[in-house]
mmCIF file of C-alpha atoms and ligand atoms in Angstrom:
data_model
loop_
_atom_site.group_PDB
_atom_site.id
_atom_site.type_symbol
_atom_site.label_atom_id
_atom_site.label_comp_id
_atom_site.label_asym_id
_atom_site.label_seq_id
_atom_site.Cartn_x
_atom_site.Cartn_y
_atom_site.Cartn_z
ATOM 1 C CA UNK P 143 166.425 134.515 79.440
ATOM 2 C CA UNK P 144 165.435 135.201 83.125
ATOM 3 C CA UNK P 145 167.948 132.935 84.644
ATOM 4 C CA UNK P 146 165.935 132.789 87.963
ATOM 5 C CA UNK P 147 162.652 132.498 86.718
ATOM 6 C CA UNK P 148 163.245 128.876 87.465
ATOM 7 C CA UNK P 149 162.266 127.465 91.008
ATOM 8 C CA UNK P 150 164.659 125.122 91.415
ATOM 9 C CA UNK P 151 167.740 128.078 91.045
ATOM 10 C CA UNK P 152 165.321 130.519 92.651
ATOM 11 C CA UNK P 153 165.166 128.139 95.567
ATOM 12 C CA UNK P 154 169.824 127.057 95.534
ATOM 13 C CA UNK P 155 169.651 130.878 95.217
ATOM 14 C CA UNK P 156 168.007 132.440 97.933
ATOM 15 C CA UNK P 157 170.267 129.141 99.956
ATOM 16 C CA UNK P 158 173.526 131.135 99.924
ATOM 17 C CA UNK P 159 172.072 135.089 99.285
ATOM 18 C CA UNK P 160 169.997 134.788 102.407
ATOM 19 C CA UNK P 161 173.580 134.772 104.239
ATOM 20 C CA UNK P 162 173.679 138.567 103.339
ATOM 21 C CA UNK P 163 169.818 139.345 102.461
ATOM 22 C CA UNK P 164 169.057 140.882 105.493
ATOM 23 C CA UNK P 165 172.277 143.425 104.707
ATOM 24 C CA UNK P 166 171.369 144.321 101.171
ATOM 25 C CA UNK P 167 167.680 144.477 100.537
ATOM 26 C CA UNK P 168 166.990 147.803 102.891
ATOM 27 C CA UNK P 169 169.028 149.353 99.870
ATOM 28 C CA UNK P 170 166.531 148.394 97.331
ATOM 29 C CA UNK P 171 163.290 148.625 99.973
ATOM 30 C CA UNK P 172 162.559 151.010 102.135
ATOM 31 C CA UNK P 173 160.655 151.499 105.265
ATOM 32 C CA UNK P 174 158.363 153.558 102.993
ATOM 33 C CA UNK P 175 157.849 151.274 100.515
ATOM 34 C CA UNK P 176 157.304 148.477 102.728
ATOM 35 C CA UNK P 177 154.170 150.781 104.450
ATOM 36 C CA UNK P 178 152.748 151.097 101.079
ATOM 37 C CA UNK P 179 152.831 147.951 100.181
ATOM 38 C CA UNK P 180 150.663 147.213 103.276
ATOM 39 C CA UNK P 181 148.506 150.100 102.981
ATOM 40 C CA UNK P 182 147.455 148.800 99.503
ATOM 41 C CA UNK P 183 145.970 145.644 101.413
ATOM 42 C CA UNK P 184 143.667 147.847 103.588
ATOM 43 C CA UNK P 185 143.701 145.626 106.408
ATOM 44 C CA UNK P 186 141.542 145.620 109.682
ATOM 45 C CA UNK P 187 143.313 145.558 113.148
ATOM 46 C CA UNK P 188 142.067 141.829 113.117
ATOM 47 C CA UNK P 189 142.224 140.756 109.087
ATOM 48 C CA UNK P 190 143.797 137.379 108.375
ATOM 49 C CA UNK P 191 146.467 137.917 106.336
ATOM 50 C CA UNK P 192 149.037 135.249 103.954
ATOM 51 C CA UNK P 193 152.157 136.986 102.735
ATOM 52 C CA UNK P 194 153.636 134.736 99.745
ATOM 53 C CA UNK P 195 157.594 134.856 99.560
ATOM 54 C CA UNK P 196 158.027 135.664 103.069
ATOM 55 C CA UNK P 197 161.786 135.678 102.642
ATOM 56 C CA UNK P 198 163.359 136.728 106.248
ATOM 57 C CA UNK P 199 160.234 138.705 107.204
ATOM 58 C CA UNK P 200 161.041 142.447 106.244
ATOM 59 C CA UNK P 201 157.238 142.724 104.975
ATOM 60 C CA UNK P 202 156.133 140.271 107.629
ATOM 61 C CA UNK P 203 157.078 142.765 110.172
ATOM 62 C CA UNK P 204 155.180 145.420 108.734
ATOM 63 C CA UNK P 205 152.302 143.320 108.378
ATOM 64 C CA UNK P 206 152.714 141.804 112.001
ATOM 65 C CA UNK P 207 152.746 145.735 113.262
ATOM 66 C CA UNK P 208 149.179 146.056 111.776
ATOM 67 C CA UNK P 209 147.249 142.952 112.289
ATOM 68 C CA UNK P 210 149.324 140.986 115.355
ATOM 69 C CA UNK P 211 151.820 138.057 114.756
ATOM 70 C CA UNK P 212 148.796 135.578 114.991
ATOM 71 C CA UNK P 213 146.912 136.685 112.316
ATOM 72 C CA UNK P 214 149.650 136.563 110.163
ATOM 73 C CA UNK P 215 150.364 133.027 107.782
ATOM 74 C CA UNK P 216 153.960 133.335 105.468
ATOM 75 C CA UNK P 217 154.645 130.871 102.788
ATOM 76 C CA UNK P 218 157.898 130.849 101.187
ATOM 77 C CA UNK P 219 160.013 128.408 98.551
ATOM 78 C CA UNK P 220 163.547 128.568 100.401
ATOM 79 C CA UNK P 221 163.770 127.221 104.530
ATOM 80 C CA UNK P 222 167.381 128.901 104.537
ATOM 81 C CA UNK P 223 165.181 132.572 104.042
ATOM 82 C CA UNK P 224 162.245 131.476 106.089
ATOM 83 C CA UNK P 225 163.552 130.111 109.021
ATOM 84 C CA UNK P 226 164.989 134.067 110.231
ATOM 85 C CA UNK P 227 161.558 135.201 109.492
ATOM 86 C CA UNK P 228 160.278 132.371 112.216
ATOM 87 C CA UNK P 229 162.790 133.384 115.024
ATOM 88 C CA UNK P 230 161.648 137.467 114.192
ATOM 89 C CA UNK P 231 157.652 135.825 114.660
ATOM 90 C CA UNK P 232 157.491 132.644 116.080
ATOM 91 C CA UNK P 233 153.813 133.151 116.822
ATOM 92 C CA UNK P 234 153.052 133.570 113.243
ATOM 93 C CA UNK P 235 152.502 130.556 110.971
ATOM 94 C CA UNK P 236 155.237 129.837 108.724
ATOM 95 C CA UNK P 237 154.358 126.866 105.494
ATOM 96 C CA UNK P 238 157.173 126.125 103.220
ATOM 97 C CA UNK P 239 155.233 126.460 100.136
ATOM 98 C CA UNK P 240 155.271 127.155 96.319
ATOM 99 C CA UNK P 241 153.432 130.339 95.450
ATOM 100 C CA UNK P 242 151.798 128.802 92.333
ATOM 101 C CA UNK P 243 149.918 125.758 94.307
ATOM 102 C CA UNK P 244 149.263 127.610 97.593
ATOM 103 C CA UNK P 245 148.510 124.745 100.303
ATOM 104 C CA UNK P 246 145.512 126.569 101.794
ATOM 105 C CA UNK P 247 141.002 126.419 100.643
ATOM 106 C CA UNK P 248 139.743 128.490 98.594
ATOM 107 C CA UNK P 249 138.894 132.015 100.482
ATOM 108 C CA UNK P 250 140.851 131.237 103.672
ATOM 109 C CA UNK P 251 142.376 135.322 104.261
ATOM 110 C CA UNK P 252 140.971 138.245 104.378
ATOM 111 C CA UNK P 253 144.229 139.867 102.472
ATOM 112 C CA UNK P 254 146.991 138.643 100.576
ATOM 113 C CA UNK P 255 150.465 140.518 100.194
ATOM 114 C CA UNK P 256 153.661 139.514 98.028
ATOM 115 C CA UNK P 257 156.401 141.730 98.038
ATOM 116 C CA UNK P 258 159.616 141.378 95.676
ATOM 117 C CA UNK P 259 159.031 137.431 94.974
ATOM 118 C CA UNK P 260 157.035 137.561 91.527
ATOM 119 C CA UNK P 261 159.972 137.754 90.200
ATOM 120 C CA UNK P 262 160.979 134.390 90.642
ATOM 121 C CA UNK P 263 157.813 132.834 90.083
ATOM 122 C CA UNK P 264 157.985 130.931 86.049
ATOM 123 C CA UNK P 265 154.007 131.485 85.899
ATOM 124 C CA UNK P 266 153.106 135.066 87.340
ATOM 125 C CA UNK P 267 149.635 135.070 85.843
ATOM 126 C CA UNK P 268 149.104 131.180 88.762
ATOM 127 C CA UNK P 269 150.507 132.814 91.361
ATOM 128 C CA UNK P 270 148.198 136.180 91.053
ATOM 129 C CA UNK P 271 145.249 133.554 90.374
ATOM 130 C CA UNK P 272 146.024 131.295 93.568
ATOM 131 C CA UNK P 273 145.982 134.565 95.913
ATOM 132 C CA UNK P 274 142.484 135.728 94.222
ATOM 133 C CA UNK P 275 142.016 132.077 94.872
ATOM 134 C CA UNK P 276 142.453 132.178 98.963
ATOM 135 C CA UNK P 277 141.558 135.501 99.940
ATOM 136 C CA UNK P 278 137.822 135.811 100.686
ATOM 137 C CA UNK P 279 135.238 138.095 98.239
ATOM 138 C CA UNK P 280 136.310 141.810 98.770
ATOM 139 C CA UNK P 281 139.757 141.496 100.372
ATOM 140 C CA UNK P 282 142.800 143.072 98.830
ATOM 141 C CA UNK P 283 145.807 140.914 96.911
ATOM 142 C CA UNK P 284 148.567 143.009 96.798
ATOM 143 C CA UNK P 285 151.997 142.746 94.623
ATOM 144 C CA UNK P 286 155.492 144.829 94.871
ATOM 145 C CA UNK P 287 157.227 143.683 91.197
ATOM 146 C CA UNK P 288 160.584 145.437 89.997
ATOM 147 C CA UNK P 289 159.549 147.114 87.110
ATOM 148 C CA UNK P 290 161.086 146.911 83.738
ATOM 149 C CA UNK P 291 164.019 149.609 83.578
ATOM 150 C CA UNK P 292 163.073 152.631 81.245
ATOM 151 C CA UNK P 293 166.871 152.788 79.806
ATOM 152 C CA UNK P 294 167.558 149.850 76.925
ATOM 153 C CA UNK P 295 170.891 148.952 78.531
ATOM 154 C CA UNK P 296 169.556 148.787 81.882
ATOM 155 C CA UNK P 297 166.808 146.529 80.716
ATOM 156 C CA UNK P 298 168.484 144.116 78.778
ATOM 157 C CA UNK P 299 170.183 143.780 82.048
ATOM 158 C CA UNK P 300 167.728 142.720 84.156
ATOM 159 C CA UNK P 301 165.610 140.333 82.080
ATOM 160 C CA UNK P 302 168.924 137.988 81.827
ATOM 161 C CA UNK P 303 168.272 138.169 85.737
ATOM 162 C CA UNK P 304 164.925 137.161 86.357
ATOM 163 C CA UNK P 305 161.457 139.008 85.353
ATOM 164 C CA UNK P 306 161.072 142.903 85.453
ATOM 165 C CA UNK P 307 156.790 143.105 84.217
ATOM 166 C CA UNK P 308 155.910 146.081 82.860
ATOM 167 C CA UNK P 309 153.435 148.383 84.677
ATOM 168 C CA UNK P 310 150.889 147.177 82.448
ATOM 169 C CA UNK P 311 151.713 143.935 81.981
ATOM 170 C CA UNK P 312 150.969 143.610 85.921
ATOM 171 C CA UNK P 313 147.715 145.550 85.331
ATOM 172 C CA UNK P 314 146.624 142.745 82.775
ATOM 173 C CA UNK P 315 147.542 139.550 85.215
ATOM 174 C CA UNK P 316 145.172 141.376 87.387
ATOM 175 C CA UNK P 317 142.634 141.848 85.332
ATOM 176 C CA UNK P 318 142.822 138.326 84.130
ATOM 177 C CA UNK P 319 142.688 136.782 87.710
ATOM 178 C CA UNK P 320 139.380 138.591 87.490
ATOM 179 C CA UNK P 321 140.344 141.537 90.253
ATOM 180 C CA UNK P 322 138.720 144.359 90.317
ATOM 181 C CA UNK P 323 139.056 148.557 91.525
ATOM 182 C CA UNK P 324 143.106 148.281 90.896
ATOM 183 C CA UNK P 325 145.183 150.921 92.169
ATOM 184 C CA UNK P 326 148.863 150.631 91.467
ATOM 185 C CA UNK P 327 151.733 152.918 92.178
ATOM 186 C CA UNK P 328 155.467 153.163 90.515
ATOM 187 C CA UNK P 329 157.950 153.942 93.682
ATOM 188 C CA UNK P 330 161.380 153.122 94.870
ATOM 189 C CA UNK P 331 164.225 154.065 97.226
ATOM 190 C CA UNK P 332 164.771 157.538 97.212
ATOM 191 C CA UNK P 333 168.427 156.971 96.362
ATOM 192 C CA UNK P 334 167.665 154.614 93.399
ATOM 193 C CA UNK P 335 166.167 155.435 90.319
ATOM 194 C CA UNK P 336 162.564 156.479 91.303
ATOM 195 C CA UNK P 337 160.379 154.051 90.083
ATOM 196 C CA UNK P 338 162.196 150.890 90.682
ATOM 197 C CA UNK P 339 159.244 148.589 91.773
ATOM 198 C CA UNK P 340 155.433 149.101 90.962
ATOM 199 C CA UNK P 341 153.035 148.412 93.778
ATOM 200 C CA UNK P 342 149.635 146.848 92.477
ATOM 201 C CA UNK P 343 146.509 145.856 94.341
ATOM 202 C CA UNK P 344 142.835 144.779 93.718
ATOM 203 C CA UNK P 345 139.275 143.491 95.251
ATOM 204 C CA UNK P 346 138.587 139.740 94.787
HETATM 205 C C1 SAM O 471 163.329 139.195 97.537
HETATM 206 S S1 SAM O 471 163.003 137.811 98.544
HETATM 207 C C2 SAM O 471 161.840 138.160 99.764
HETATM 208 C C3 SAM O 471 161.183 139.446 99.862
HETATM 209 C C4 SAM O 471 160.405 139.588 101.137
HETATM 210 N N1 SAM O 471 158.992 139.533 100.841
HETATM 211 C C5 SAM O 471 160.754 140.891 101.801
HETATM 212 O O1 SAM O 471 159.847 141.609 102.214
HETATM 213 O O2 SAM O 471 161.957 141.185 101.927
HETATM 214 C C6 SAM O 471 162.071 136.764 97.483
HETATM 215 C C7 SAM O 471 161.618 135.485 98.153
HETATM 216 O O3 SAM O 471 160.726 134.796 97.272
HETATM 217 C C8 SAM O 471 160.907 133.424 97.499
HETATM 218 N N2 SAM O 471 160.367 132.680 96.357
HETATM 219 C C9 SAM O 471 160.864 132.597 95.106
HETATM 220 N N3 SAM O 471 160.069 131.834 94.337
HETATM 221 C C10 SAM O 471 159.023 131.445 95.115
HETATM 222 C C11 SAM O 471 157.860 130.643 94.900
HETATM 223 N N4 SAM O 471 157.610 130.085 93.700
HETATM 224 N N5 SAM O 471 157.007 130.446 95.931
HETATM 225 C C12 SAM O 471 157.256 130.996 97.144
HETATM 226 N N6 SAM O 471 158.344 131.760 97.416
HETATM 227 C C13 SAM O 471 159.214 131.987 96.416
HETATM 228 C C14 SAM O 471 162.412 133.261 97.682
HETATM 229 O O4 SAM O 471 162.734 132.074 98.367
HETATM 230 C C15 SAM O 471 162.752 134.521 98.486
HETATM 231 O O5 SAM O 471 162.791 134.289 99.860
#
């Protein structure tokens, strides 16, 4: 059923979790999956990059290490989540913004980055298409998605929640968003089950 694979809950959601966010997610993401994540966008010291689902800017700062807080635009659904990320960064750009009509032209970054909020989105296979869509001919667009529990239980579990793609289902969005030289990687927390999230990127 996917309860929040629907923007408008996705949105009252994040509202009242963001109170704790910043407490809970370093159990499910780690430093080292974070690094990953941005190492999959192969970024310059000066690339332009958009990070969709910004949420309170644990990827952001990651990113902002790499590139510089200038370079860096965030776009995310939910102002009660975004609005830590801008005090962390206030000199990168912050959009509230839906990550299935991106408010930027067509090839405006040289990388895009999404970590943990493909989840929420109700059409994965858009949002993959409008980050193809604004990052320029041979940058990287790069996803972290939880991945579908192995165990039945487990899984029946989590797709009540919200979406948990397959490792190949997120190789086929890809491919349909016309990406190309994908690399992927299933990882987690070391405490967690190991592969908890899959980490996909490719070349526009
Ligand atoms: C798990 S949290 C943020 C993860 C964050 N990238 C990090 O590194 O911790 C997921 C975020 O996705 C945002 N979100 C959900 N649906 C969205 C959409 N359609 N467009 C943009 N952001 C969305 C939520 O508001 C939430 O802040």
């Amino acid at each position: 059923m996917e309860f929040l694979k629907d923007k408008k809950r996705a949105r009252y959601f994040y509202k009242y979790f963001s109170k704790i966010y910043d407490f809970v997610n370093p159990f499910f993401y780690s430093d080292e999956m974070r690094k990953t994540v941005v190492d999959f966008a192969d970024l310059k010291k000066d690339s332009k990059v958009v990070e969709i689902g910004c949420g309170t800017g644990f990827t952001t700062a990651e990113i902002v290490r790499r590139v510089g807080e200038e370079n860096v635009t965030a776009v995310d659904l939910t102002p009660e989540q975004m609005i830590k990320a801008i005090k962390r960064f206030p000199k990168a750009n912050f959009l509230r913004g839906d990550a299935e009509n991106l408010p930027f032209r067509d090839a405006s970054f040289d990388a895009s980055i999404s970590a943990g909020s493909i989840e929420y989105w109700p059409n994965p296979q858009r949002g993959i298409e409008e980050m193809a869509r604004v990052t320029k001919p041979g940058g990287r667009v790069v996803i972290l998605a939880p991945r579908k529990p192995d165990g039945y239980i487990a899984r029946k579990f989590a797709e009540s929640i919200m979406l948990f793609p397959t490792t190949d289902e997120c190789v086929e969005w890809f491919k349909n968003a016309g990406l190309k030289e994908i690399k992927y990687v299933e990882t987690g927390p070391y405490f967690f089950w190991s592969k908890l999230v899959v980490i996909i990127s490719g070349v526009v």
